[in-house]
Amino acid sequence: MFAEERQEQILELLKRNKRVSNTELIKKFGVSGTTIRIDLTELEQKGLLSRTHGGAILKEDPVSSRREKNKEAKECIARKAREQIEDGDTILLDSGTTALDLAALLNELHNLTVITNDLQIALKLQKCPEIHLILLGGRVRTSFECTVGGMGIRALEELSVDKVFMTTNALSLQKGATTPNLDNAEIKRAMMKIGNQRYLLCDSSKIGTKTVCSFAKIEEFDVLITDNKISQEMKEKIEKLHIEVL
């Protein structure tokens, strides 16, 4: 089991029980106390829990925590992405806080079809009369409020869209777009296959970093939408791969 998957399960336990002990986690995952302490420290650094003597307690909603990180940059990226969408389009929105910001800007469009695996995006769009919403099924990643797994991947095989708007945990020239979670990487790969145009929504803090699972080479994207803190050197390197940088 990858560390990120174990940490996700720790968050799910916390969401149900509000607190966990080191002893409980060591027994559940069959790992050392050192490994559990590292997991809890990393989750605390992300603002998702608070360490206590011998365990941890739930701090706040993980989605809200991620939403606050680089909030202004993500909102700017969402506004630029909105400019790429027209009435009558069929689009796919990947899960993530920047995609959620984009979803909030779609209510004035007409005859728009939106496919997503993000539960928060679906809740935001489901009452918009001019938006035809398709929510992908599958196993719910409860701490991240999205679906993954074979059910959604098989549904994607039957679909095609004008534009795919993807998010990522990290982006590098060597590894492309990456995510820490294997299940998430698999459904993202399936999403990439169905779009005529592929947009990547990625704030500059993630550029030049990488995580465990690659879901797309950087050359597979048509457009990178980022904030103005991207270095000129990196921008030029990406543009040399025939990717438009907005």
Short mmCIF file of C-alpha atoms in Angstrom, two decimals:
data_model
loop_
_atom_site.label_atom_id
_atom_site.label_comp_id
_atom_site.label_asym_id
_atom_site.label_seq_id
_atom_site.Cartn_x
_atom_site.Cartn_y
_atom_site.Cartn_z
CA MET A 1 0.00 0.00 0.00
CA PHE A 2 1.32 3.44 -0.93
CA ALA A 3 1.72 5.94 1.89
CA GLU A 4 -0.89 8.24 0.30
CA GLU A 5 -3.46 5.41 0.25
CA ARG A 6 -2.76 4.61 3.89
CA GLN A 7 -3.07 8.29 4.78
CA GLU A 8 -6.37 8.48 2.95
CA GLN A 9 -7.69 5.59 5.03
CA ILE A 10 -6.47 7.31 8.18
CA LEU A 11 -8.49 10.38 7.20
CA GLU A 12 -11.55 8.19 6.58
CA LEU A 13 -11.19 6.71 10.08
CA LEU A 14 -10.91 10.19 11.53
CA LYS A 15 -13.94 11.36 9.62
CA ARG A 16 -15.98 8.54 11.19
CA ASN A 17 -14.51 8.49 14.69
CA LYS A 18 -13.06 12.02 15.12
CA ARG A 19 -9.90 10.58 16.72
CA VAL A 20 -7.47 7.66 16.28
CA SER A 21 -4.63 6.22 18.34
CA ASN A 22 -1.18 5.20 17.14
CA THR A 23 -1.77 1.70 18.52
CA GLU A 24 -5.00 1.35 16.55
CA LEU A 25 -3.31 2.43 13.31
CA ILE A 26 -0.27 0.19 13.80
CA LYS A 27 -2.57 -2.82 14.27
CA LYS A 28 -4.83 -1.92 11.32
CA PHE A 29 -2.10 -1.36 8.75
CA GLY A 30 0.56 -3.74 10.05
CA VAL A 31 3.31 -1.12 9.93
CA SER A 32 5.75 0.27 12.45
CA GLY A 33 5.10 3.07 14.89
CA THR A 34 7.66 5.16 13.02
CA THR A 35 5.70 4.80 9.78
CA ILE A 36 2.46 5.87 11.47
CA ARG A 37 4.16 8.86 13.07
CA ILE A 38 5.47 9.94 9.68
CA ASP A 39 1.97 9.57 8.18
CA LEU A 40 0.40 11.65 10.94
CA THR A 41 3.11 14.29 10.70
CA GLU A 42 2.59 14.65 6.94
CA LEU A 43 -1.19 14.91 7.36
CA GLU A 44 -0.73 17.49 10.10
CA GLN A 45 1.56 19.54 7.84
CA LYS A 46 -1.21 19.55 5.25
CA GLY A 47 -3.61 20.91 7.86
CA LEU A 48 -5.84 17.83 7.86
CA LEU A 49 -5.44 16.69 11.48
CA SER A 50 -3.90 17.66 14.81
CA ARG A 51 -1.41 15.37 16.53
CA THR A 52 -2.16 14.40 20.11
CA HIS A 53 -0.25 12.36 22.66
CA GLY A 54 -0.52 8.84 21.26
CA GLY A 55 -2.68 9.65 18.23
CA ALA A 56 -4.53 12.36 16.32
CA ILE A 57 -7.85 14.17 16.06
CA LEU A 58 -9.68 15.47 13.03
CA LYS A 59 -8.88 19.12 12.42
CA GLU A 60 -11.05 20.23 9.54
CA ASP A 61 -12.64 19.16 6.29
CA PRO A 62 -9.86 18.07 3.85
CA VAL A 63 -11.59 19.63 0.82
CA SER A 64 -11.90 22.99 2.60
CA SER A 65 -8.26 22.80 3.59
CA ARG A 66 -7.10 22.18 0.02
CA ARG A 67 -9.39 24.90 -1.27
CA GLU A 68 -7.70 27.54 0.88
CA LYS A 69 -4.23 26.67 -0.42
CA ASN A 70 -3.21 29.10 -3.21
CA LYS A 71 -6.85 30.21 -3.33
CA GLU A 72 -6.29 33.40 -5.35
CA ALA A 73 -4.18 31.65 -8.00
CA LYS A 74 -6.77 28.87 -8.39
CA GLU A 75 -9.59 31.38 -8.84
CA CYS A 76 -7.61 33.22 -11.54
CA ILE A 77 -6.94 29.93 -13.32
CA ALA A 78 -10.64 29.06 -13.15
CA ARG A 79 -11.60 32.40 -14.71
CA LYS A 80 -9.17 31.89 -17.59
CA ALA A 81 -10.47 28.34 -18.10
CA ARG A 82 -14.05 29.67 -18.20
CA GLU A 83 -13.07 31.78 -21.22
CA GLN A 84 -12.37 28.57 -23.14
CA ILE A 85 -15.93 27.22 -22.74
CA GLU A 86 -18.79 28.12 -25.07
CA ASP A 87 -22.54 27.53 -25.19
CA GLY A 88 -23.32 24.03 -26.44
CA ASP A 89 -19.99 22.51 -25.41
CA THR A 90 -19.63 19.07 -23.90
CA ILE A 91 -16.89 19.16 -21.28
CA LEU A 92 -15.34 16.99 -18.60
CA LEU A 93 -14.30 18.41 -15.24
CA ASP A 94 -11.75 16.42 -13.28
CA SER A 95 -12.02 16.43 -9.48
CA GLY A 96 -10.21 19.12 -7.54
CA THR A 97 -10.57 22.54 -5.98
CA THR A 98 -9.59 24.48 -9.11
CA ALA A 99 -12.14 22.53 -11.14
CA LEU A 100 -14.71 23.32 -8.44
CA ASP A 101 -13.90 27.02 -8.82
CA LEU A 102 -14.44 26.62 -12.57
CA ALA A 103 -17.77 24.88 -12.03
CA ALA A 104 -18.98 27.87 -10.04
CA LEU A 105 -18.57 30.04 -13.15
CA LEU A 106 -20.64 27.90 -15.54
CA ASN A 107 -24.20 28.79 -14.52
CA GLU A 108 -24.71 31.43 -17.22
CA LEU A 109 -23.82 29.12 -20.10
CA HIS A 110 -26.53 27.54 -22.25
CA ASN A 111 -26.95 23.92 -23.35
CA LEU A 112 -23.75 22.80 -21.64
CA THR A 113 -23.06 19.13 -20.92
CA VAL A 114 -20.71 18.45 -18.00
CA ILE A 115 -19.23 15.07 -17.08
CA THR A 116 -17.46 14.77 -13.73
CA ASN A 117 -16.46 12.39 -10.97
CA ASP A 118 -16.39 15.15 -8.35
CA LEU A 119 -19.28 15.08 -5.87
CA GLN A 120 -18.97 18.74 -4.92
CA ILE A 121 -19.00 19.81 -8.58
CA ALA A 122 -22.08 17.67 -9.18
CA LEU A 123 -23.88 19.25 -6.22
CA LYS A 124 -23.00 22.72 -7.48
CA LEU A 125 -24.24 22.09 -11.03
CA GLN A 126 -27.22 19.79 -10.55
CA LYS A 127 -29.74 22.62 -10.15
CA CYS A 128 -28.57 24.64 -13.18
CA PRO A 129 -31.35 24.29 -15.80
CA GLU A 130 -29.05 24.84 -18.78
CA ILE A 131 -26.46 22.27 -17.69
CA HIS A 132 -26.86 18.58 -18.52
CA LEU A 133 -24.90 16.78 -15.80
CA ILE A 134 -23.39 13.30 -15.95
CA LEU A 135 -21.88 12.03 -12.70
CA LEU A 136 -19.48 9.12 -13.08
CA GLY A 137 -20.12 6.20 -10.74
CA GLY A 138 -17.63 4.13 -8.80
CA ARG A 139 -16.05 3.86 -5.39
CA VAL A 140 -16.14 7.13 -3.44
CA ARG A 141 -12.88 8.47 -2.04
CA THR A 142 -14.67 9.88 0.97
CA SER A 143 -11.93 12.24 2.14
CA PHE A 144 -11.62 13.70 -1.35
CA GLU A 145 -15.29 13.55 -2.40
CA CYS A 146 -14.81 11.98 -5.83
CA THR A 147 -15.38 8.60 -7.48
CA VAL A 148 -12.74 6.22 -8.84
CA GLY A 149 -12.59 2.65 -10.12
CA GLY A 150 -13.66 0.46 -12.99
CA MET A 151 -17.29 1.57 -13.11
CA GLY A 152 -16.35 5.14 -14.00
CA ILE A 153 -13.59 4.06 -16.35
CA ARG A 154 -15.97 1.82 -18.31
CA ALA A 155 -18.48 4.67 -18.57
CA LEU A 156 -15.80 6.96 -19.96
CA GLU A 157 -15.06 4.45 -22.72
CA GLU A 158 -18.54 5.14 -24.12
CA LEU A 159 -18.21 8.95 -23.98
CA SER A 160 -16.47 11.75 -25.86
CA VAL A 161 -16.25 15.46 -25.10
CA ASP A 162 -15.13 18.67 -26.75
CA LYS A 163 -12.86 19.74 -23.89
CA VAL A 164 -11.30 18.02 -20.89
CA PHE A 165 -10.22 20.14 -17.93
CA MET A 166 -7.76 18.18 -15.80
CA THR A 167 -6.16 18.94 -12.44
CA THR A 168 -2.94 17.54 -10.99
CA ASN A 169 -1.00 17.27 -7.75
CA ALA A 170 2.30 17.93 -9.51
CA LEU A 171 3.75 18.67 -12.95
CA SER A 172 7.26 18.06 -14.25
CA LEU A 173 8.91 17.87 -17.66
CA GLN A 174 10.23 14.38 -16.87
CA LYS A 175 7.16 12.70 -15.34
CA GLY A 176 4.36 14.89 -16.68
CA ALA A 177 1.19 15.23 -14.59
CA THR A 178 1.24 13.06 -11.48
CA THR A 179 -0.95 12.13 -8.52
CA PRO A 180 -0.12 10.17 -5.33
CA ASN A 181 -3.08 7.80 -5.71
CA LEU A 182 -3.09 4.85 -8.13
CA ASP A 183 -6.89 4.69 -8.46
CA ASN A 184 -7.01 8.41 -9.17
CA ALA A 185 -4.29 8.05 -11.82
CA GLU A 186 -6.25 5.31 -13.59
CA ILE A 187 -9.46 7.30 -13.95
CA LYS A 188 -7.51 10.41 -14.98
CA ARG A 189 -5.88 8.41 -17.80
CA ALA A 190 -9.34 7.37 -19.00
CA MET A 191 -10.51 10.99 -18.86
CA MET A 192 -7.58 12.12 -21.00
CA LYS A 193 -8.59 9.73 -23.78
CA ILE A 194 -12.05 11.18 -24.43
CA GLY A 195 -11.28 14.86 -25.06
CA ASN A 196 -10.72 16.62 -28.38
CA GLN A 197 -8.91 19.38 -26.48
CA ARG A 198 -7.06 18.78 -23.23
CA TYR A 199 -6.54 21.56 -20.72
CA LEU A 200 -4.45 21.27 -17.56
CA LEU A 201 -5.37 23.54 -14.63
CA CYS A 202 -2.24 23.81 -12.49
CA ASP A 203 -1.05 26.58 -10.19
CA SER A 204 2.65 27.41 -10.40
CA SER A 205 3.48 25.97 -6.95
CA LYS A 206 3.00 22.47 -8.42
CA ILE A 207 5.19 23.01 -11.49
CA GLY A 208 8.61 21.36 -11.23
CA THR A 209 7.38 18.80 -8.67
CA LYS A 210 6.29 15.18 -8.97
CA THR A 211 4.46 12.48 -7.02
CA VAL A 212 4.18 8.71 -7.42
CA CYS A 213 1.74 7.99 -10.27
CA SER A 214 1.94 9.60 -13.71
CA PHE A 215 -1.35 9.89 -15.60
CA ALA A 216 -0.27 11.96 -18.62
CA LYS A 217 2.88 13.14 -20.33
CA ILE A 218 3.07 16.89 -20.49
CA GLU A 219 2.96 16.68 -24.32
CA GLU A 220 -0.52 15.15 -24.15
CA PHE A 221 -2.02 18.48 -23.12
CA ASP A 222 -2.98 21.16 -25.63
CA VAL A 223 -3.12 24.01 -23.11
CA LEU A 224 -1.66 24.65 -19.66
CA ILE A 225 -3.55 27.24 -17.63
CA THR A 226 -1.50 28.53 -14.70
CA ASP A 227 -0.80 31.72 -12.75
CA ASN A 228 1.74 34.43 -13.49
CA LYS A 229 4.29 33.10 -11.00
CA ILE A 230 5.46 30.43 -13.44
CA SER A 231 9.11 31.06 -14.29
CA GLN A 232 9.90 32.33 -17.76
CA GLU A 233 12.37 29.48 -18.23
CA MET A 234 9.78 26.82 -17.44
CA LYS A 235 7.17 28.56 -19.59
CA GLU A 236 9.51 28.53 -22.58
CA LYS A 237 10.41 24.86 -22.04
CA ILE A 238 6.73 23.90 -21.99
CA GLU A 239 5.93 26.01 -25.06
CA LYS A 240 8.73 24.27 -26.96
CA LEU A 241 6.64 21.10 -26.59
CA HIS A 242 3.89 22.85 -28.61
CA ILE A 243 1.70 23.46 -25.58
CA GLU A 244 -0.03 26.79 -25.23
CA VAL A 245 0.54 28.39 -21.82
CA LEU A 246 -2.19 30.73 -20.58
#
